[in-house]
Coordinates of N, CA and C and ligand atoms in Angstrom, one line a residue:
M1 N 1.8 -20.6 14.4 CA 0.6 -19.8 14.2 C 0.4 -19.4 12.8
K2 N -0.8 -19.5 12.3 CA -1.0 -19.1 10.9 C -2.2 -18.2 10.7
L3 N -2.0 -17.1 9.9 CA -3.1 -16.2 9.6 C -3.6 -16.5 8.2
F4 N -4.9 -16.8 8.1 CA -5.5 -16.9 6.8 C -6.0 -15.6 6.4
Y5 N -5.6 -15.2 5.1 CA -5.9 -13.8 4.7 C -6.3 -13.7 3.2
Y6 N -6.8 -12.6 2.8 CA -7.0 -12.3 1.4 C -6.3 -10.9 1.2
P7 N -5.6 -10.7 0.2 CA -4.9 -9.4 0.0 C -5.8 -8.2 0.1
M8 N -5.4 -7.2 0.9 CA -6.2 -5.9 1.0 C -7.5 -6.1 1.7
A9 N -7.8 -7.3 2.2 CA -9.1 -7.5 2.9 C -8.8 -7.0 4.4
C10 N -9.9 -7.0 5.2 CA -9.7 -6.6 6.6 C -8.7 -7.4 7.3
S11 N -8.4 -8.6 6.9 CA -7.3 -9.4 7.5 C -6.0 -8.7 7.5
L12 N -5.8 -7.7 6.6 CA -4.5 -7.0 6.6 C -4.3 -6.3 7.9
A13 N -5.3 -5.9 8.6 CA -5.1 -5.3 10.0 C -4.5 -6.3 10.9
D14 N -4.9 -7.6 10.9 CA -4.4 -8.6 11.8 C -3.0 -9.0 11.3
H15 N -2.7 -9.0 10.0 CA -1.4 -9.3 9.5 C -0.4 -8.2 10.0
I16 N -0.8 -6.9 9.9 CA 0.1 -5.9 10.4 C 0.3 -6.0 11.9
A17 N -0.8 -6.3 12.6 CA -0.6 -6.4 14.1 C 0.4 -7.5 14.5
L18 N 0.3 -8.6 13.8 CA 1.2 -9.7 14.1 C 2.6 -9.3 13.7
Q19 N 2.8 -8.7 12.6 CA 4.1 -8.2 12.1 C 4.7 -7.2 13.1
E20 N 3.8 -6.3 13.6 CA 4.3 -5.2 14.5 C 4.6 -5.9 15.9
A21 N 4.0 -7.0 16.2 CA 4.3 -7.6 17.5 C 5.6 -8.3 17.5
G22 N 6.1 -8.6 16.3 CA 7.4 -9.2 16.2 C 7.4 -10.7 16.4
I23 N 6.2 -11.3 16.4 CA 6.0 -12.7 16.7 C 6.2 -13.5 15.4
E24 N 6.6 -14.8 15.6 CA 6.8 -15.7 14.4 C 5.4 -16.2 14.0
F25 N 5.1 -16.0 12.7 CA 3.8 -16.5 12.2 C 3.9 -16.8 10.7
E26 N 3.0 -17.6 10.3 CA 2.9 -17.8 8.8 C 1.6 -17.2 8.3
V27 N 1.6 -17.0 7.0 CA 0.3 -16.5 6.4 C -0.1 -17.5 5.3
E28 N -1.4 -17.6 5.1 CA -1.8 -18.4 3.9 C -3.0 -17.7 3.3
R29 N -2.9 -17.6 2.0 CA -3.9 -16.8 1.2 C -5.1 -17.7 1.0
V30 N -6.3 -17.1 1.1 CA -7.5 -17.9 0.8 C -8.2 -17.3 -0.4
D31 N -8.6 -18.1 -1.3 CA -9.4 -17.7 -2.5 C -10.8 -17.6 -2.0
L32 N -11.3 -16.4 -1.8 CA -12.6 -16.2 -1.1 C -13.8 -16.6 -2.0
S33 N -13.5 -16.7 -3.3 CA -14.7 -17.2 -4.2 C -14.8 -18.7 -4.1
T34 N -13.7 -19.4 -4.1 CA -13.8 -20.9 -4.1 C -13.7 -21.4 -2.7
K35 N -13.2 -20.6 -1.7 CA -12.9 -21.0 -0.3 C -11.9 -22.1 -0.2
I36 N -10.9 -22.1 -1.2 CA -9.8 -23.0 -1.1 C -8.5 -22.1 -0.8
T37 N -7.7 -22.7 0.1 CA -6.5 -21.9 0.5 C -5.4 -22.2 -0.4
A38 N -4.3 -21.5 -0.2 CA -3.1 -21.6 -1.1 C -2.5 -23.0 -1.1
T39 N -2.7 -23.8 0.0 CA -2.2 -25.1 0.1 C -3.2 -26.2 -0.3
G40 N -4.4 -25.7 -0.8 CA -5.4 -26.6 -1.3 C -6.4 -27.1 -0.2
Q41 N -6.3 -26.5 1.0 CA -7.3 -26.9 2.0 C -8.7 -26.2 1.8
N42 N -9.7 -26.9 2.2 CA -11.0 -26.3 2.2 C -11.1 -25.3 3.4
F43 N -11.2 -24.0 3.1 CA -11.2 -23.0 4.2 C -12.3 -23.2 5.1
K44 N -13.4 -23.8 4.6 CA -14.6 -24.0 5.5 C -14.3 -25.1 6.6
D45 N -13.2 -25.9 6.3 CA -12.8 -26.9 7.3 C -12.1 -26.2 8.5
I46 N -11.5 -25.0 8.1 CA -10.7 -24.3 9.1 C -11.7 -23.4 9.9
T47 N -12.6 -22.7 9.2 CA -13.6 -21.9 9.9 C -14.9 -22.1 9.0
A48 N -16.0 -22.5 9.6 CA -17.2 -22.7 8.9 C -17.7 -21.4 8.4
K49 N -17.2 -20.3 9.0 CA -17.7 -18.9 8.6 C -17.3 -18.6 7.2
G50 N -16.1 -19.2 6.8 CA -15.7 -19.0 5.4 C -15.2 -17.6 5.1
Y51 N -15.0 -16.8 6.1 CA -14.4 -15.5 5.8 C -13.1 -15.2 6.6
V52 N -12.3 -14.4 6.0 CA -11.0 -14.0 6.7 C -11.3 -12.8 7.6
P53 N -10.5 -12.5 8.7 CA -9.4 -13.3 9.1 C -9.7 -14.5 9.9
A54 N -8.8 -15.5 9.8 CA -8.9 -16.6 10.8 C -7.4 -16.9 11.2
L55 N -7.3 -17.0 12.5 CA -5.9 -17.2 13.1 C -5.9 -18.5 13.7
E56 N -5.0 -19.4 13.1 CA -4.9 -20.8 13.7 C -3.7 -20.7 14.7
L57 N -4.0 -20.9 16.0 CA -3.0 -20.8 17.0 C -2.2 -22.1 17.1
D58 N -1.1 -22.0 17.8 CA -0.1 -23.1 17.8 C -0.8 -24.4 18.4
D59 N -1.8 -24.2 19.3 CA -2.4 -25.4 19.9 C -3.6 -25.9 19.0
G60 N -3.7 -25.3 17.8 CA -4.8 -25.8 16.9 C -6.1 -25.0 17.0
E61 N -6.2 -24.2 18.1 CA -7.5 -23.4 18.2 C -7.5 -22.4 17.0
V62 N -8.7 -22.1 16.5 CA -8.8 -21.1 15.5 C -9.7 -20.0 16.0
L63 N -9.1 -18.8 15.9 CA -9.7 -17.6 16.4 C -10.2 -16.8 15.1
T64 N -11.4 -16.3 15.1 CA -11.9 -15.5 14.0 C -12.4 -14.2 14.6
E65 N -12.8 -13.3 13.7 CA -13.3 -11.9 14.0 C -12.2 -11.0 14.3
N66 N -12.2 -9.9 13.5 CA -11.1 -8.9 13.7 C -11.0 -8.4 15.1
I67 N -12.1 -8.1 15.8 CA -12.1 -7.6 17.1 C -11.4 -8.6 18.1
A68 N -11.8 -9.8 18.0 CA -11.2 -10.9 18.8 C -9.7 -11.1 18.6
I69 N -9.3 -11.1 17.3 CA -7.9 -11.4 17.0 C -7.1 -10.2 17.4
L70 N -7.5 -9.0 17.1 CA -6.8 -7.8 17.4 C -6.7 -7.6 18.9
D71 N -7.7 -7.9 19.6 CA -7.7 -7.9 21.1 C -6.7 -8.9 21.6
W72 N -6.7 -10.1 21.0 CA -5.8 -11.2 21.4 C -4.3 -10.7 21.3
V73 N -4.0 -10.1 20.2 CA -2.7 -9.6 19.9 C -2.3 -8.5 21.0
A74 N -3.3 -7.6 21.2 CA -3.0 -6.5 22.2 C -2.8 -7.0 23.6
S75 N -3.6 -8.1 23.9 CA -3.5 -8.7 25.3 C -2.1 -9.3 25.5
R76 N -1.6 -9.9 24.4 CA -0.2 -10.5 24.5 C 0.9 -9.6 24.3
F77 N 0.7 -8.5 23.6 CA 1.7 -7.5 23.3 C 1.2 -6.2 23.7
P78 N 1.3 -5.9 25.0 CA 0.6 -4.7 25.6 C 1.1 -3.4 24.9
Q79 N 2.3 -3.4 24.3 CA 2.7 -2.2 23.6 C 1.8 -1.8 22.4
L80 N 1.0 -2.8 22.0 CA 0.0 -2.5 20.9 C -1.4 -2.3 21.4
G81 N -1.5 -2.2 22.7 CA -2.8 -2.0 23.3 C -2.9 -0.6 24.0
V82 N -3.9 -0.4 24.8 CA -4.0 0.9 25.5 C -3.9 0.6 27.0
S83 N -3.0 1.4 27.6 CA -2.8 1.2 29.1 C -3.8 2.0 29.9
G84 N -3.7 1.8 31.2 CA -4.6 2.6 32.1 C -5.8 1.8 32.5
N85 N -6.5 2.4 33.4 CA -7.7 1.8 34.0 C -8.7 1.3 33.0
L86 N -9.1 2.2 32.1 CA -10.1 1.8 31.1 C -9.5 1.4 29.8
G87 N -8.2 1.2 29.8 CA -7.4 0.9 28.6 C -8.0 -0.1 27.6
R88 N -8.3 -1.3 28.2 CA -8.8 -2.4 27.3 C -10.2 -2.0 26.8
S89 N -11.0 -1.4 27.7 CA -12.4 -1.1 27.3 C -12.3 0.0 26.2
R90 N -11.4 0.9 26.3 CA -11.3 2.0 25.3 C -10.8 1.4 23.9
L91 N -9.9 0.4 24.0 CA -9.5 -0.2 22.8 C -10.6 -1.0 22.1
L92 N -11.4 -1.7 22.9 CA -12.5 -2.5 22.4 C -13.6 -1.5 21.8
E93 N -13.7 -0.4 22.5 CA -14.7 0.6 22.0 C -14.3 1.1 20.6
A94 N -13.0 1.4 20.4 CA -12.5 1.8 19.1 C -12.6 0.7 18.1
L95 N -12.2 -0.5 18.5 CA -12.3 -1.6 17.5 C -13.7 -1.9 17.1
T96 N -14.6 -1.8 18.0 CA -16.0 -2.1 17.7 C -16.6 -1.0 16.8
Y97 N -16.2 0.3 17.1 CA -16.7 1.3 16.2 C -16.2 1.1 14.7
I98 N -14.9 0.8 14.7 CA -14.3 0.6 13.3 C -15.0 -0.6 12.6
S99 N -15.2 -1.7 13.4 CA -15.8 -2.9 12.8 C -17.3 -2.7 12.4
T100 N -18.1 -2.2 13.4 CA -19.5 -2.2 13.1 C -19.9 -1.0 12.3
E101 N -19.3 0.2 12.6 CA -19.8 1.4 11.9 C -19.0 1.7 10.6
V102 N -17.7 1.5 10.6 CA -16.9 1.9 9.4 C -16.9 0.7 8.5
H103 N -16.3 -0.4 9.0 CA -16.2 -1.7 8.1 C -17.7 -2.1 7.7
G104 N -18.6 -2.0 8.6 CA -20.0 -2.4 8.3 C -20.5 -1.5 7.1
S105 N -20.2 -0.2 7.1 CA -20.7 0.7 6.1 C -20.1 0.3 4.7
F106 N -18.9 -0.2 4.7 CA -18.3 -0.6 3.4 C -19.0 -1.7 2.7
R107 N -19.8 -2.5 3.5 CA -20.5 -3.6 2.9 C -21.5 -3.0 1.8
G108 N -22.0 -1.8 2.1 CA -22.9 -1.1 1.2 C -22.2 -0.8 -0.1
I109 N -20.9 -0.7 -0.1 CA -20.1 -0.4 -1.4 C -19.8 -1.7 -2.1
F110 N -19.3 -2.7 -1.2 CA -18.9 -4.0 -1.8 C -20.1 -4.8 -2.4
H111 N -21.2 -4.7 -1.6 CA -22.3 -5.7 -2.0 C -23.6 -5.0 -2.4
A112 N -23.7 -3.7 -2.2 CA -25.0 -3.0 -2.5 C -25.4 -3.1 -4.0
G113 N -26.7 -3.2 -4.3 CA -27.1 -3.3 -5.7 C -27.1 -2.0 -6.4
S114 N -27.9 -1.0 -5.8 CA -28.2 0.2 -6.6 C -27.1 1.3 -6.3
D115 N -27.1 2.2 -7.3 CA -26.2 3.4 -7.1 C -26.5 4.2 -5.9
Q116 N -27.9 4.2 -5.7 CA -28.3 5.0 -4.5 C -27.8 4.4 -3.2
E117 N -27.8 3.1 -3.1 CA -27.3 2.5 -1.9 C -25.8 2.7 -1.8
K118 N -25.1 2.7 -2.9 CA -23.7 2.9 -2.8 C -23.4 4.3 -2.4
T119 N -24.2 5.3 -2.9 CA -23.9 6.7 -2.6 C -24.2 6.9 -1.1
Q120 N -25.2 6.2 -0.6 CA -25.6 6.3 0.8 C -24.5 5.8 1.7
A121 N -23.9 4.7 1.2 CA -22.8 4.0 2.0 C -21.6 5.0 2.0
R122 N -21.3 5.7 0.9 CA -20.2 6.6 0.9 C -20.4 7.7 1.9
V123 N -21.6 8.3 1.9 CA -21.9 9.4 2.8 C -21.7 8.9 4.3
E124 N -22.2 7.7 4.6 CA -22.1 7.1 5.9 C -20.6 7.0 6.3
I125 N -19.8 6.5 5.4 CA -18.4 6.2 5.7 C -17.7 7.6 6.0
Q126 N -18.0 8.6 5.1 CA -17.4 9.9 5.3 C -17.8 10.5 6.6
K127 N -19.0 10.3 7.0 CA -19.5 10.9 8.3 C -18.7 10.2 9.5
R128 N -18.5 8.9 9.3 CA -17.8 8.2 10.4 C -16.4 8.5 10.5
F129 N -15.8 8.8 9.3 CA -14.4 9.2 9.3 C -14.3 10.6 10.0
E130 N -15.3 11.5 9.6 CA -15.2 12.8 10.2 C -15.4 12.7 11.8
F131 N -16.2 11.8 12.2 CA -16.4 11.6 13.6 C -15.0 11.2 14.3
M132 N -14.4 10.3 13.6 CA -13.1 9.8 14.2 C -12.0 10.8 14.1
A133 N -12.1 11.7 13.1 CA -11.0 12.7 12.9 C -11.1 13.7 14.1
Q134 N -12.3 14.0 14.6 CA -12.5 15.0 15.7 C -11.7 14.6 16.9
D135 N -11.6 13.3 17.1 CA -10.9 12.8 18.4 C -9.4 12.6 18.2
F136 N -8.9 12.9 17.0 CA -7.5 12.6 16.7 C -6.7 13.8 17.4
K137 N -6.0 13.4 18.4 CA -5.2 14.5 19.1 C -3.7 14.4 18.9
S138 N -3.3 13.2 18.4 CA -1.9 13.0 18.2 C -1.6 12.2 17.0
D139 N -0.5 11.5 16.9 CA -0.2 10.8 15.6 C -1.1 9.6 15.4
Y140 N -1.5 9.0 16.5 CA -2.3 7.8 16.5 C -3.6 7.9 17.3
L141 N -4.5 7.0 17.2 CA -5.8 7.1 17.9 C -5.7 7.4 19.3
F142 N -4.7 6.7 20.0 CA -4.6 6.9 21.4 C -3.4 7.6 21.9
G143 N -2.8 8.3 21.0 CA -1.6 9.1 21.4 C -0.4 8.9 20.4
D144 N 0.8 8.9 21.0 CA 2.0 8.8 20.2 C 2.4 7.4 19.7
A145 N 1.7 6.4 20.3 CA 2.1 5.0 19.9 C 0.9 4.4 19.2
A146 N 1.3 3.6 18.2 CA 0.2 2.9 17.4 C -0.3 1.7 18.2
T147 N -1.6 1.5 18.1 CA -2.3 0.3 18.7 C -2.9 -0.5 17.6
V148 N -3.4 -1.7 18.0 CA -4.0 -2.6 16.9 C -5.2 -1.9 16.3
A149 N -5.9 -0.9 17.0 CA -7.0 -0.2 16.4 C -6.6 0.6 15.2
D150 N -5.3 1.2 15.3 CA -4.8 2.0 14.3 C -4.7 1.2 13.0
F151 N -4.3 -0.1 13.1 CA -4.1 -0.9 11.9 C -5.4 -1.2 11.2
Y152 N -6.4 -1.4 12.1 CA -7.8 -1.6 11.5 C -8.3 -0.4 10.8
L153 N -8.1 0.8 11.4 CA -8.5 2.0 10.8 C -7.7 2.3 9.5
F154 N -6.5 1.9 9.5 CA -5.6 2.1 8.3 C -6.2 1.3 7.1
V155 N -6.6 0.1 7.4 CA -7.1 -0.7 6.3 C -8.4 0.0 5.7
M156 N -9.2 0.5 6.6 CA -10.4 1.2 6.2 C -10.1 2.4 5.3
L157 N -9.0 3.0 5.7 CA -8.5 4.2 4.9 C -7.9 3.8 3.6
L158 N -7.3 2.7 3.5 CA -6.8 2.2 2.2 C -8.0 1.9 1.3
W159 N -9.1 1.3 1.9 CA -10.3 1.1 1.1 C -10.9 2.4 0.6
A160 N -10.9 3.4 1.5 CA -11.4 4.7 1.1 C -10.6 5.3 0.0
E161 N -9.3 5.1 0.0 CA -8.5 5.6 -1.0 C -8.8 4.9 -2.4
R162 N -9.0 3.6 -2.3 CA -9.3 2.8 -3.5 C -10.6 3.3 -4.1
F163 N -11.6 3.6 -3.2 CA -12.9 3.9 -3.7 C -13.1 5.5 -3.8
K164 N -12.0 6.2 -3.6 CA -12.1 7.7 -3.7 C -13.2 8.3 -2.8
I165 N -13.2 7.8 -1.6 CA -14.1 8.4 -0.6 C -13.5 9.5 0.1
G166 N -14.2 10.7 0.2 CA -13.7 11.9 0.8 C -13.2 11.5 2.2
T167 N -12.0 12.0 2.6 CA -11.4 11.6 3.9 C -10.8 12.9 4.5
P168 N -11.1 13.2 5.8 CA -10.5 14.3 6.4 C -9.0 14.3 6.3
Q169 N -8.4 15.5 6.2 CA -7.0 15.6 6.0 C -6.2 14.9 7.2
V170 N -6.7 15.0 8.4 CA -6.0 14.4 9.5 C -5.9 12.9 9.3
L171 N -6.9 12.3 8.7 CA -6.9 10.9 8.5 C -6.0 10.5 7.2
V172 N -6.0 11.4 6.3 CA -5.1 11.2 5.1 C -3.6 11.2 5.6
A173 N -3.3 12.1 6.5 CA -1.9 12.2 7.0 C -1.6 10.9 7.9
F174 N -2.7 10.5 8.6 CA -2.5 9.3 9.5 C -2.2 8.1 8.6
R175 N -3.0 8.0 7.5 CA -2.8 6.8 6.5 C -1.4 6.8 6.0
E176 N -0.8 7.9 5.7 CA 0.5 7.9 5.2 C 1.5 7.6 6.3
R177 N 1.2 8.1 7.5 CA 2.1 7.8 8.6 C 2.2 6.3 8.9
V178 N 1.0 5.6 8.8 CA 1.0 4.2 9.1 C 1.6 3.4 7.9
R179 N 1.3 3.9 6.7 CA 1.9 3.2 5.5 C 3.4 3.2 5.5
N180 N 4.0 4.2 6.2 CA 5.4 4.3 6.2 C 6.1 3.5 7.3
R181 N 5.3 2.8 8.2 CA 5.9 2.0 9.2 C 6.5 0.8 8.6
E182 N 7.6 0.4 9.2 CA 8.4 -0.8 8.6 C 7.5 -2.0 8.5
A183 N 6.9 -2.4 9.6 CA 6.1 -3.6 9.7 C 4.9 -3.6 8.7
V184 N 4.4 -2.4 8.5 CA 3.3 -2.2 7.6 C 3.7 -2.5 6.2
K185 N 4.9 -2.0 5.8 CA 5.5 -2.2 4.5 C 5.7 -3.7 4.3
V186 N 6.2 -4.4 5.3 CA 6.5 -5.8 5.2 C 5.2 -6.6 5.0
A187 N 4.2 -6.3 5.8 CA 2.9 -7.0 5.7 C 2.3 -6.8 4.3
M188 N 2.3 -5.5 3.9 CA 1.7 -5.2 2.6 C 2.5 -5.9 1.4
A189 N 3.8 -5.9 1.5 CA 4.6 -6.5 0.5 C 4.3 -8.0 0.4
A190 N 4.1 -8.6 1.6 CA 3.8 -10.1 1.7 C 2.5 -10.4 1.1
E191 N 1.6 -9.4 1.1 CA 0.3 -9.7 0.4 C 0.3 -9.2 -1.0
G192 N 1.4 -8.7 -1.5 CA 1.5 -8.3 -2.9 C 0.8 -6.9 -3.1
I193 N 0.7 -6.1 -2.1 CA 0.1 -4.8 -2.2 C 1.1 -3.7 -2.3
H194 N 1.0 -2.8 -3.3 CA 2.0 -1.8 -3.4 C 1.4 -0.4 -3.2
Ligands
GSH201 N1 -17.3 -10.3 11.1 C1 -16.1 -10.5 10.4 C2 -16.2 -10.1 9.0 C3 -14.9 -10.3 8.2 C4 -15.1 -10.0 6.8 O1 -15.9 -9.1 6.4 N2 -14.3 -10.6 5.9 C5 -14.3 -10.4 4.5 C6 -13.1 -9.7 3.9 S1 -12.9 -8.0 4.6 C7 -14.5 -11.7 3.8 O2 -13.7 -12.6 4.0 N3 -15.5 -11.8 2.9 C8 -15.7 -13.0 2.1 C9 -16.9 -13.7 2.4 O3 -17.7 -13.3 3.4 O4 -17.2 -14.7 1.7 C10 -14.9 -9.8 11.2 O5 -15.2 -8.7 11.7 O6 -13.8 -10.3 11.2

């Protein structure tokens, strides 16, 4: 299995999830501007979408989209998912919020033209973090154990740190808690992030 990634991109969430699962996998860096991978493949031949993450499974199938890949990991490694009657739905609910509302708002910072659009994106992200902070009752989103949704939220919080976006204290503490997990350190070191 191989994860195509770009350092510090959203694919870091999937990288961490695979590392936390303890599964054997390879990673290959993609140059997002040229769409050429570290071994010289045309990334568009792997996924026509041309963006990371892309997970090439052992049978050759390629899975894309953070929600799908993280859900795939949680389905195979239930310790990284949410148990109970509504468990999977709650996990998808959290992954979707992080993807569409939080990650989506960062596009306004990465790609927006005007300062006004960037300021608006910062305000939106801050509001969404505040919303998530209200629900934080324990060390992780769903309690005492980390799930794949925590790894996605963690990457969003790393971006917030980089862009100096105001972040509620409970999420700052969460970011440091996740950063100190062994698997997270391994994944970040593999991407050359310190
Ligand atoms: N809908 C995709 C979006 C993934 C995405 O935004 N990937 C970014 C990095 S965080 C990327 O590869 N951008 C490069 C590009 O679109 O050319 C998902 O949720 O997985």
